[in-house]
Short mmCIF file of C-alpha atoms in Angstrom, two decimals:
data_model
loop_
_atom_site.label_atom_id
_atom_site.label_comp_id
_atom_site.label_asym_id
_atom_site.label_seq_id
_atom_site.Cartn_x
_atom_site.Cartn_y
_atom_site.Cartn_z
CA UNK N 1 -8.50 7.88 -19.62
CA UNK N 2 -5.93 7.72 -16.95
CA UNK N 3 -5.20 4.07 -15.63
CA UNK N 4 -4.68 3.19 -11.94
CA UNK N 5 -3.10 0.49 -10.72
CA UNK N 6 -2.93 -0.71 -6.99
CA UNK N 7 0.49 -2.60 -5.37
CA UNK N 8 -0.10 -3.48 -1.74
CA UNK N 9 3.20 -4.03 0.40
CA UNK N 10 2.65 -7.18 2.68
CA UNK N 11 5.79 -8.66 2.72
CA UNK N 12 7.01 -7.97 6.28
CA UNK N 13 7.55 -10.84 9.18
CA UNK N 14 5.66 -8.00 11.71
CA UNK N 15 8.93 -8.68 14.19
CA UNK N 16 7.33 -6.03 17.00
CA UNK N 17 4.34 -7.83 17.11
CA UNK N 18 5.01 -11.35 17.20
CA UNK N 19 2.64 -12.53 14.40
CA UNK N 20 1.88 -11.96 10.97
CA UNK N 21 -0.04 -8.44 10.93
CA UNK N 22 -1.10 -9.42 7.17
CA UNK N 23 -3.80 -11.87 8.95
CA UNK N 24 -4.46 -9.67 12.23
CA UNK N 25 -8.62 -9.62 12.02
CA UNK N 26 -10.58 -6.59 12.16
CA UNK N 27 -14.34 -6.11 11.33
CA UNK N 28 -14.69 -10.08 10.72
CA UNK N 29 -11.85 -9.87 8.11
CA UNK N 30 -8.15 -9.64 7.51
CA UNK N 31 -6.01 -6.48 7.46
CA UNK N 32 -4.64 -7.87 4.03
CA UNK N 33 -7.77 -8.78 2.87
CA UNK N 34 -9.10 -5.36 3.36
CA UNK N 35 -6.94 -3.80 2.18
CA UNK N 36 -7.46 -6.18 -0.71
CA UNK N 37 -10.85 -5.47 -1.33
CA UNK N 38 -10.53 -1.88 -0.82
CA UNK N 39 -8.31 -1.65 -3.45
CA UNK N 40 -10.40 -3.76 -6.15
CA UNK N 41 -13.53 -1.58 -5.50
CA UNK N 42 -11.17 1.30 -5.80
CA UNK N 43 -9.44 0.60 -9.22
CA UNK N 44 -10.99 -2.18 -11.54
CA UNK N 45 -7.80 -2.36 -12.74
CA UNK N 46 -4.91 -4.75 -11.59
CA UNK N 47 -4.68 -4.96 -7.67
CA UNK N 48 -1.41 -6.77 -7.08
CA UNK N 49 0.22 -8.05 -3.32
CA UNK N 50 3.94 -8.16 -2.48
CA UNK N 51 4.14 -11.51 -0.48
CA UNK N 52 7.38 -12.23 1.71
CA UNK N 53 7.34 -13.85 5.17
CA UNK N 54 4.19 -16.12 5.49
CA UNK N 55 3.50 -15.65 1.95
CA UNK N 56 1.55 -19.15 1.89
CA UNK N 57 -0.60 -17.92 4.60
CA UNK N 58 -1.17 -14.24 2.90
CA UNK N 59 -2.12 -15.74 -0.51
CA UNK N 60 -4.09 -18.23 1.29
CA UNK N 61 -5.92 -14.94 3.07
CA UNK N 62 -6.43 -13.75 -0.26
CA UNK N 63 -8.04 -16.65 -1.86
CA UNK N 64 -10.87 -16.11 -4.44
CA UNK N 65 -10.08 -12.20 -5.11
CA UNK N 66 -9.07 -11.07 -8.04
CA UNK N 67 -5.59 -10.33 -7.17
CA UNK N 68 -2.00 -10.97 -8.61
CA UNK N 69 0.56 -11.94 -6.16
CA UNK N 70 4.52 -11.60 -6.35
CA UNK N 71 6.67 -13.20 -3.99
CA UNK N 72 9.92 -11.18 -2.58
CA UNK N 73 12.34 -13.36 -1.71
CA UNK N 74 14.32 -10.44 -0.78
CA UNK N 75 11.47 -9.21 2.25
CA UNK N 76 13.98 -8.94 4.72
CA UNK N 77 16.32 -6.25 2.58
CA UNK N 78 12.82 -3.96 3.82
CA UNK N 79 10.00 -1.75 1.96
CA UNK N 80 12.21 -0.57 -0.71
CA UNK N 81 12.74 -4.54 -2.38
CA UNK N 82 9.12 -4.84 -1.84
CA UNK N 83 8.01 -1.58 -4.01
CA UNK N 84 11.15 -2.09 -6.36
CA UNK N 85 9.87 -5.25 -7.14
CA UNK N 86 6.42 -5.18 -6.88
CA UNK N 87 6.41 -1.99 -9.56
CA UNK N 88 8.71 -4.04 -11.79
CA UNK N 89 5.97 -6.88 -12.23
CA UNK N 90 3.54 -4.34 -12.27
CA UNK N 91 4.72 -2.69 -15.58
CA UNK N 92 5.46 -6.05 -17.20
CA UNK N 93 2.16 -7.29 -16.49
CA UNK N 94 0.44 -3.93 -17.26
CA UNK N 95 2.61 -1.79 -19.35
CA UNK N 96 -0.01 0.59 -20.06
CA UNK N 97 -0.78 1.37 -16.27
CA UNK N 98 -0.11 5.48 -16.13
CA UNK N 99 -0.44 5.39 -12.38
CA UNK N 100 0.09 3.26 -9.22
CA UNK N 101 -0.96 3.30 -5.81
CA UNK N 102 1.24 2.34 -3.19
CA UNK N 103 -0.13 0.88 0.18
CA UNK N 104 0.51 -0.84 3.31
CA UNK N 105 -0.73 -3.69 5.09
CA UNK N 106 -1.19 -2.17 8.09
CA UNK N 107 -3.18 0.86 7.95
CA UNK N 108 -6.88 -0.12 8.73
CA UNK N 109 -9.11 2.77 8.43
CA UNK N 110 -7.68 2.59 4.10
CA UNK N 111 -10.67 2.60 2.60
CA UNK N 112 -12.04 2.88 -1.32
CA UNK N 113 -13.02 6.06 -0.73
CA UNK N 114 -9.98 7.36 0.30
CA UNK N 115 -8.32 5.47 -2.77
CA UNK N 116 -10.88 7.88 -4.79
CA UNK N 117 -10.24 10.60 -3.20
CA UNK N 118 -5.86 10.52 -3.93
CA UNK N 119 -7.16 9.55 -7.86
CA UNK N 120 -9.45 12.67 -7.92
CA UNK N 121 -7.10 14.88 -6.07
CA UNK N 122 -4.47 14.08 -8.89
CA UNK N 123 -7.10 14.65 -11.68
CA UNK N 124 -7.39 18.37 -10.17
CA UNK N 125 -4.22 19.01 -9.35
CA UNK N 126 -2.19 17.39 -12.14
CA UNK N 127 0.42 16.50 -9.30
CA UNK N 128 2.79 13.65 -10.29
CA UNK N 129 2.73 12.26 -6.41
CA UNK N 130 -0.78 12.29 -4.27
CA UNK N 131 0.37 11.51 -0.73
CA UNK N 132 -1.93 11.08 2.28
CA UNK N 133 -0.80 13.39 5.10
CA UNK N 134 -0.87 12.63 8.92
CA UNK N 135 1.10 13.67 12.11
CA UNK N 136 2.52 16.51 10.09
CA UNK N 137 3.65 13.43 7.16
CA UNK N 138 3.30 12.72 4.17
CA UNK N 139 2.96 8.81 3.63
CA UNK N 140 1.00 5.81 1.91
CA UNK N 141 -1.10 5.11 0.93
CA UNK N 142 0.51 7.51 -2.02
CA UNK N 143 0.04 7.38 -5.71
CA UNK N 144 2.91 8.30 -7.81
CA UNK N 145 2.61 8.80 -11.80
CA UNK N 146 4.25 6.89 -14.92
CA UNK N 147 7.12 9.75 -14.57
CA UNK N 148 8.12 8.36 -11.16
CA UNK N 149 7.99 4.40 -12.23
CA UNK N 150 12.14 4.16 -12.97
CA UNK N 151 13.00 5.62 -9.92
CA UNK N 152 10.45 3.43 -8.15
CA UNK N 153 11.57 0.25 -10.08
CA UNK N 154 15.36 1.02 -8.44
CA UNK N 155 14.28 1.33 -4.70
CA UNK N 156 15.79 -1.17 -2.44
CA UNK N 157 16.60 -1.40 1.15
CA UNK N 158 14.51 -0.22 4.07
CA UNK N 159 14.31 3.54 3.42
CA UNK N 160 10.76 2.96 1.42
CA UNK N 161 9.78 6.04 -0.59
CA UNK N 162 10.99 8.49 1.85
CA UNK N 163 13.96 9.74 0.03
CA UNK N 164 12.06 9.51 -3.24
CA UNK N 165 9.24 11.89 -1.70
CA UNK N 166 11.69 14.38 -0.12
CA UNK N 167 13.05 15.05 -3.64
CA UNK N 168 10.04 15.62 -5.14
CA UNK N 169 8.32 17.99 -2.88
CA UNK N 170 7.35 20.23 -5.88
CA UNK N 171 5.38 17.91 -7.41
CA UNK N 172 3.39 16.88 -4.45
CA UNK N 173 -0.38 17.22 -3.52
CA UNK N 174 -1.90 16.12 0.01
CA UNK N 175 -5.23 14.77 1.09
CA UNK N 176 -5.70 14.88 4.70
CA UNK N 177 -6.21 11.28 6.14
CA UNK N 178 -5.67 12.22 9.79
CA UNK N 179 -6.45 8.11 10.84
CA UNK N 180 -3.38 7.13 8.78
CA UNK N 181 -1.18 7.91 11.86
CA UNK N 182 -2.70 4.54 13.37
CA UNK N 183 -1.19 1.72 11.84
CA UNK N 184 -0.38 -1.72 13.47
CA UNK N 185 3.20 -2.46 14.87
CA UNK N 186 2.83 -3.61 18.36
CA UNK N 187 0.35 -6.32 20.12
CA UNK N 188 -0.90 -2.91 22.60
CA UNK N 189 -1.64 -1.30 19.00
CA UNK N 190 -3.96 -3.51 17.68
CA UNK N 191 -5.29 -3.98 21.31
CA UNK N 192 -6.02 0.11 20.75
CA UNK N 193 -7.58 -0.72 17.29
CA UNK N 194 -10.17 -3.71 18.52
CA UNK N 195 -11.11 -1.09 21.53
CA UNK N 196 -12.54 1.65 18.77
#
């Protein structure tokens, strides 16, 4: 039985928007929190946070779920410390974990379902990446397989996954998440989102 694994990226001090987006409220809850519990009724397995800027008030967000947090002190280095790290405590905590799933803080209309649907796509396929695909992109959330952990484990910097998912086109299968494309940067975004 394959194992999943869930590492959500909310270390970022949300500089374009003024305050922490981790704690921006939608639907009578926090974006991190959703996110949170999205990913527990996704998995069962271990659901783990990069914390960076505000991490106090992010864990605090978090209280009472069953969620393992890891602080990066290096959060302003960008995305890349975040996953680099956050994979390496992953696999020490979990060394058996033969997949992870790599989301964002930021993306609202994640859901478990759509968690489900990148897990079943990569049963079918046998793909070692299972991106979600938007505005003619491929981007998180994304679940990569045990083959791609070292290279994941090395990533620093701001550049993310980008590079790593450009060199691995041949090994990559898509599920269309068209409301991926609205994520939460500015104050007249999230403005946009409460209007829906």
């Amino acid at each position: 039985m394959d194992t999943y694994g869930v590492l959500i990226l909310g270390a970022g001090n949300s500089s374009r928007l003024g305050q922490p987006k981790q704690l921006l409220r939608y639907q009578g809850r926090t974006l991190i929190r959703h996110m949170g519990e999205e990913a527990i009724s996704a998995v069962d397995n271990p659901v783990m946070v990069v914390t960076g800027a505000n991490a106090a008030l992010v864990e605090e967000a978090l209280r009472e779920l069953p969620i393992e947090v890891v602080e990066n002190d290096h959060w302003e280095d960008g995305m890349g410390s975040s996953i680099g790290i956050g994979i390496s405590e992953m696999l020490l905590l979990h060394p058996e974990l033969a997949n992870i799933i790599i989301m964002v803080c930021d993306q609202p209309f994640v859901n478990a379902g759509l968690l489900r649907r990148l897990m079943r796509h990569q049963q079918v396929t046998g793909k070692g990446i299972i991106g979600a695909s938007y505005e003619n992109t491929i981007g998180t959330p994304v679940l990569f397989g045990s083959h791609y952990f070292p290279a994941l484990k090395e990533l620093e910097g701001p550049d993310g996954m980008r590079q790593l998912l450009r060199q691995s086109t041949g090994d990559i299968a898509i599920v269309s998440f068209p409301l991926g494309a609205l994520d939460i940067d500015t104050a007249d975004d999230y403005q946009q989102l409460l209007k829906r």
